[in-house]
XYZ file of C-alpha atoms in Angstrom:
302
model
C 123.282 -87.565 446.123
C 122.320 -83.992 445.051
C 118.808 -84.813 445.874
C 119.839 -85.746 449.299
C 121.832 -82.564 449.784
C 118.847 -80.512 448.732
C 116.677 -82.388 451.099
C 119.261 -81.795 453.771
C 119.358 -78.106 453.013
C 115.584 -77.984 453.175
C 115.596 -79.783 456.455
C 118.220 -77.403 457.831
C 116.225 -74.392 456.704
C 113.034 -75.846 458.140
C 114.846 -76.503 461.401
C 116.292 -72.985 461.483
C 112.895 -71.465 460.779
C 111.377 -73.547 463.558
C 114.175 -72.544 465.902
C 113.676 -68.868 465.044
C 110.006 -69.190 465.721
C 110.745 -70.828 469.072
C 113.278 -68.148 469.921
C 110.808 -65.452 468.974
C 108.095 -67.066 471.058
C 110.456 -67.526 473.944
C 111.578 -63.910 473.629
C 107.985 -62.733 473.718
C 107.345 -64.921 476.772
C 110.524 -63.669 478.424
C 109.559 -60.075 477.781
C 106.071 -60.747 479.105
C 107.532 -62.416 482.181
C 109.901 -59.489 482.667
C 107.064 -57.001 482.396
C 104.986 -59.097 484.774
C 107.896 -59.350 487.221
C 108.542 -55.619 487.267
C 104.827 -54.934 487.585
C 104.468 -57.354 490.454
C 107.648 -56.016 492.091
C 106.347 -52.462 491.779
C 103.014 -53.521 493.255
C 104.821 -55.365 496.076
C 106.940 -52.319 496.857
C 103.799 -50.184 496.845
C 102.137 -52.610 499.233
C 105.231 -52.576 501.472
C 105.249 -48.756 501.453
C 101.546 -48.708 502.370
C 102.084 -51.261 505.144
C 105.029 -49.265 506.518
C 102.979 -46.085 506.351
C 100.177 -47.829 508.244
C 102.757 -49.081 510.731
C 104.032 -45.513 511.239
C 100.459 -44.267 511.690
C 99.836 -46.946 514.304
C 103.057 -46.003 516.098
C 102.057 -42.332 516.095
C 98.637 -43.191 517.500
C 100.234 -45.364 520.189
C 102.600 -42.523 521.117
C 99.590 -40.249 521.409
C 97.874 -42.816 523.621
C 100.976 -42.972 525.848
C 100.878 -39.194 526.279
C 97.144 -39.191 526.964
C 97.463 -42.032 529.488
C 100.234 -40.100 531.242
C 97.979 -37.052 531.425
C 95.153 -38.899 533.182
C 95.054 -38.212 536.928
C 92.773 -39.525 539.620
C 92.922 -40.306 543.330
C 90.949 -43.526 542.866
C 93.328 -46.426 543.600
C 91.332 -48.980 541.592
C 91.325 -46.835 538.450
C 95.022 -46.039 538.932
C 95.809 -49.774 538.937
C 93.749 -50.263 535.775
C 95.474 -47.270 534.172
C 98.877 -48.766 534.922
C 97.889 -52.066 533.273
C 96.521 -50.269 530.186
C 99.621 -48.048 529.920
C 101.837 -51.126 530.098
C 99.873 -52.747 527.255
C 100.231 -49.620 525.090
C 103.988 -49.409 525.691
C 104.465 -53.144 525.106
C 102.574 -52.964 521.798
C 104.544 -49.895 520.755
C 107.829 -51.674 521.532
C 106.694 -54.752 519.593
C 105.824 -52.679 516.509
C 109.105 -50.747 516.683
C 111.058 -54.025 516.761
C 109.105 -55.538 513.838
C 111.212 -55.254 510.668
C 108.860 -56.949 508.245
C 105.185 -56.164 508.439
C 102.334 -57.994 506.852
C 98.717 -57.189 506.259
C 97.810 -59.751 508.909
C 100.057 -58.049 511.490
C 98.777 -54.580 510.548
C 95.183 -55.782 511.005
C 96.101 -57.257 514.375
C 97.831 -54.038 515.458
C 94.852 -51.957 514.333
C 92.452 -54.110 516.338
C 94.639 -53.795 519.441
C 94.909 -50.008 518.991
C 91.139 -49.764 518.601
C 90.666 -51.728 521.832
C 93.211 -49.569 523.681
C 91.555 -46.418 522.327
C 88.147 -47.580 523.571
C 89.669 -48.396 526.964
C 91.144 -44.894 526.995
C 87.713 -43.386 526.311
C 86.222 -45.426 529.159
C 88.925 -44.111 531.495
C 88.293 -40.542 530.387
C 84.565 -40.935 531.034
C 85.164 -42.523 534.459
C 87.736 -39.952 535.518
C 85.605 -37.041 534.275
C 82.677 -38.454 536.208
C 84.812 -38.888 539.324
C 86.263 -35.399 538.953
C 82.793 -33.893 538.611
C 81.645 -35.864 541.629
C 84.724 -34.791 543.545
C 84.023 -31.181 542.622
C 80.438 -31.602 543.768
C 81.597 -33.214 547.008
C 84.185 -30.475 547.477
C 81.525 -27.843 546.946
C 79.214 -29.673 549.339
C 82.072 -29.998 551.837
C 82.826 -26.291 551.578
C 79.149 -25.524 552.018
C 78.952 -27.833 555.042
C 82.079 -26.214 556.501
C 80.584 -22.786 555.899
C 77.332 -23.873 557.514
C 79.286 -25.361 560.423
C 81.276 -22.124 560.733
C 78.049 -20.106 560.725
C 76.513 -22.444 563.295
C 79.650 -22.214 565.460
C 79.648 -18.439 565.118
C 75.967 -18.282 566.002
C 76.612 -20.719 568.852
C 79.437 -18.544 570.154
C 77.296 -15.443 569.774
C 74.447 -17.170 571.600
C 76.889 -18.314 574.275
C 78.208 -14.780 574.674
C 74.677 -13.430 574.678
C 73.610 -16.077 577.182
C 76.585 -15.285 579.386
C 75.837 -11.582 579.097
C 72.188 -12.196 579.982
C 73.195 -14.409 582.886
C 75.568 -11.749 584.114
C 72.815 -9.159 583.749
C 70.418 -11.442 585.596
C 73.012 -12.042 588.276
C 73.595 -8.335 588.592
C 69.863 -7.697 588.547
C 69.351 -10.385 591.198
C 71.810 -8.749 593.607
C 69.982 -7.136 596.502
C 69.992 -3.380 596.587
C 69.658 -1.306 599.759
C 68.753 2.319 600.292
C 68.333 4.796 603.102
C 71.251 3.416 605.089
C 71.603 5.139 608.430
C 73.893 4.331 611.347
C 73.207 5.562 614.873
C 75.070 5.191 618.147
C 72.647 4.556 621.004
C 73.247 5.221 624.714
C 72.043 3.000 627.532
C 68.560 4.522 627.185
C 68.480 3.631 623.441
C 68.690 7.256 622.510
C 70.933 8.508 619.748
C 74.281 9.892 620.813
C 77.268 11.202 618.933
C 79.720 10.656 621.755
C 81.884 7.580 621.712
C 82.110 7.253 625.494
C 78.318 7.148 625.796
C 77.620 4.649 623.021
C 76.338 1.270 624.206
C 75.013 -0.016 620.885
C 75.262 0.758 617.213
C 72.147 0.425 615.089
C 72.466 -0.005 611.328
C 69.169 0.635 609.565
C 68.388 0.224 605.867
C 65.708 -0.909 603.436
C 66.266 -3.841 601.054
C 64.678 -2.625 597.819
C 62.062 -4.511 595.846
C 63.642 -6.901 593.323
C 61.540 -9.307 591.231
C 64.613 -11.231 589.974
C 66.263 -11.822 593.359
C 66.036 -15.229 594.984
C 63.273 -15.394 597.608
C 63.563 -16.921 601.055
C 65.779 -16.745 604.099
C 68.883 -14.589 603.782
C 71.703 -13.646 606.089
C 72.670 -9.997 606.039
C 76.172 -9.326 607.336
C 77.570 -6.027 608.609
C 81.263 -5.199 608.885
C 82.112 -2.198 611.056
C 85.601 -0.805 610.591
C 86.958 1.403 613.374
C 88.775 4.669 612.654
C 92.093 2.801 613.087
C 91.026 0.373 610.319
C 90.511 -2.576 612.663
C 87.399 -4.695 612.243
C 84.989 -4.831 615.154
C 84.127 -8.509 615.740
C 82.876 -10.627 618.618
C 84.694 -13.817 617.551
C 87.272 -14.980 615.036
C 84.773 -17.693 614.109
C 82.218 -15.166 612.856
C 82.911 -15.765 609.155
C 80.959 -15.614 605.894
C 81.722 -16.319 602.247
C 82.634 -13.359 600.079
C 83.814 -14.165 596.556
C 86.668 -16.678 597.022
C 87.328 -15.805 600.664
C 85.838 -16.364 604.082
C 85.980 -13.105 605.999
C 84.880 -11.915 609.440
C 81.752 -9.966 610.147
C 80.797 -7.690 613.013
C 77.051 -8.447 613.219
C 74.515 -10.528 611.330
C 70.756 -10.572 610.853
C 68.635 -13.325 609.325
C 65.680 -12.081 607.284
C 62.988 -13.566 605.078
C 62.932 -11.748 601.743
C 59.925 -12.067 599.417
C 60.989 -9.631 596.721
C 59.348 -6.560 598.280
C 60.774 -3.611 600.225
C 62.051 -4.924 603.541
C 63.227 -2.657 606.415
C 66.117 -4.210 608.350
C 68.008 -3.198 611.471
C 71.274 -4.797 612.591
C 72.758 -4.041 616.011
C 76.250 -4.067 617.445
C 76.214 -4.508 621.218
C 79.224 -2.824 622.736
C 78.482 -4.114 626.254
C 81.516 -5.808 627.746
C 83.577 -4.417 624.852
C 86.254 -1.732 624.994
C 84.929 1.818 624.805
C 84.350 2.996 621.281
C 86.992 5.322 619.935
C 86.372 8.716 618.358
C 86.633 9.207 614.623
C 84.992 7.997 611.416
C 83.659 4.460 611.151
C 82.894 2.591 607.939
C 80.017 0.149 607.633
C 79.727 -2.393 604.775
C 76.678 -4.592 604.212
C 76.820 -8.024 602.521
C 74.254 -10.532 601.277
C 74.496 -13.580 598.973
C 78.233 -13.017 598.639
C 77.857 -9.437 597.391
C 78.605 -6.077 598.908
C 75.185 -4.442 598.842
C 75.867 -1.133 600.585
C 78.449 1.107 602.273
C 78.179 4.133 604.539
C 80.144 5.983 607.238
C 79.396 7.572 610.550
C 81.410 9.584 613.077
C 81.685 9.617 616.859
C 83.153 12.397 618.921
């Protein structure tokens, strides 16, 4: 019986020793597991912090892209449509990231790829817009140069027009017939000069058309208007008219001549036969040709 109790005591001790060993082993394992858990948890938290930091960096870059997209300006409708699409993608991605509570390495990699693509698209837009802006500046400069050239041409054209008009006016003035040595005589019935009104039968107007190389050659009508001392025109008929400026006016006498550009003596006569007796006083004689007044003189009868 004692033997059995000793054996039992030995068995109990052996069991207790085994249990202690198991507890010790389990304690070591538990401690190791605890250390491993805390280490892994710390590493997980570090990874989460890094992922969140990467997420924040991506958000900051997207915000920068939004600002840069907003700053891009162009008048090209096609590029503006493409810009709108790209801006929408940036804002949509930014909203998606802001609403994401849990991030993973897979999501971060996806976001980074999308940001890289959007950044490259942004660079392409910058290059296109810079190129368009440079071209627009070149076209603007060319347009300004063309406008300046057009303005110079118009100015030169106006100057030439003014010069042409001035030359034409000078030629017109130069082409007007000039007369000299105008003399007016009253002739009696014997064709001798008289100064008495009651003896005058005819009036002779004599002058020389001066040489003029610019005047039109050919047949010309020379008109004389004789104004009496009472300022009434001496005329044979109300139908004796000629063109002067914008009017048709009466003439007293007319002579057709052939002018060849050289000095040409001309005499025009007023026949007072069957007309009222000439009155005393000062008479005025005006000569006209080609619509111009080419000479004026006076004479007096007693």
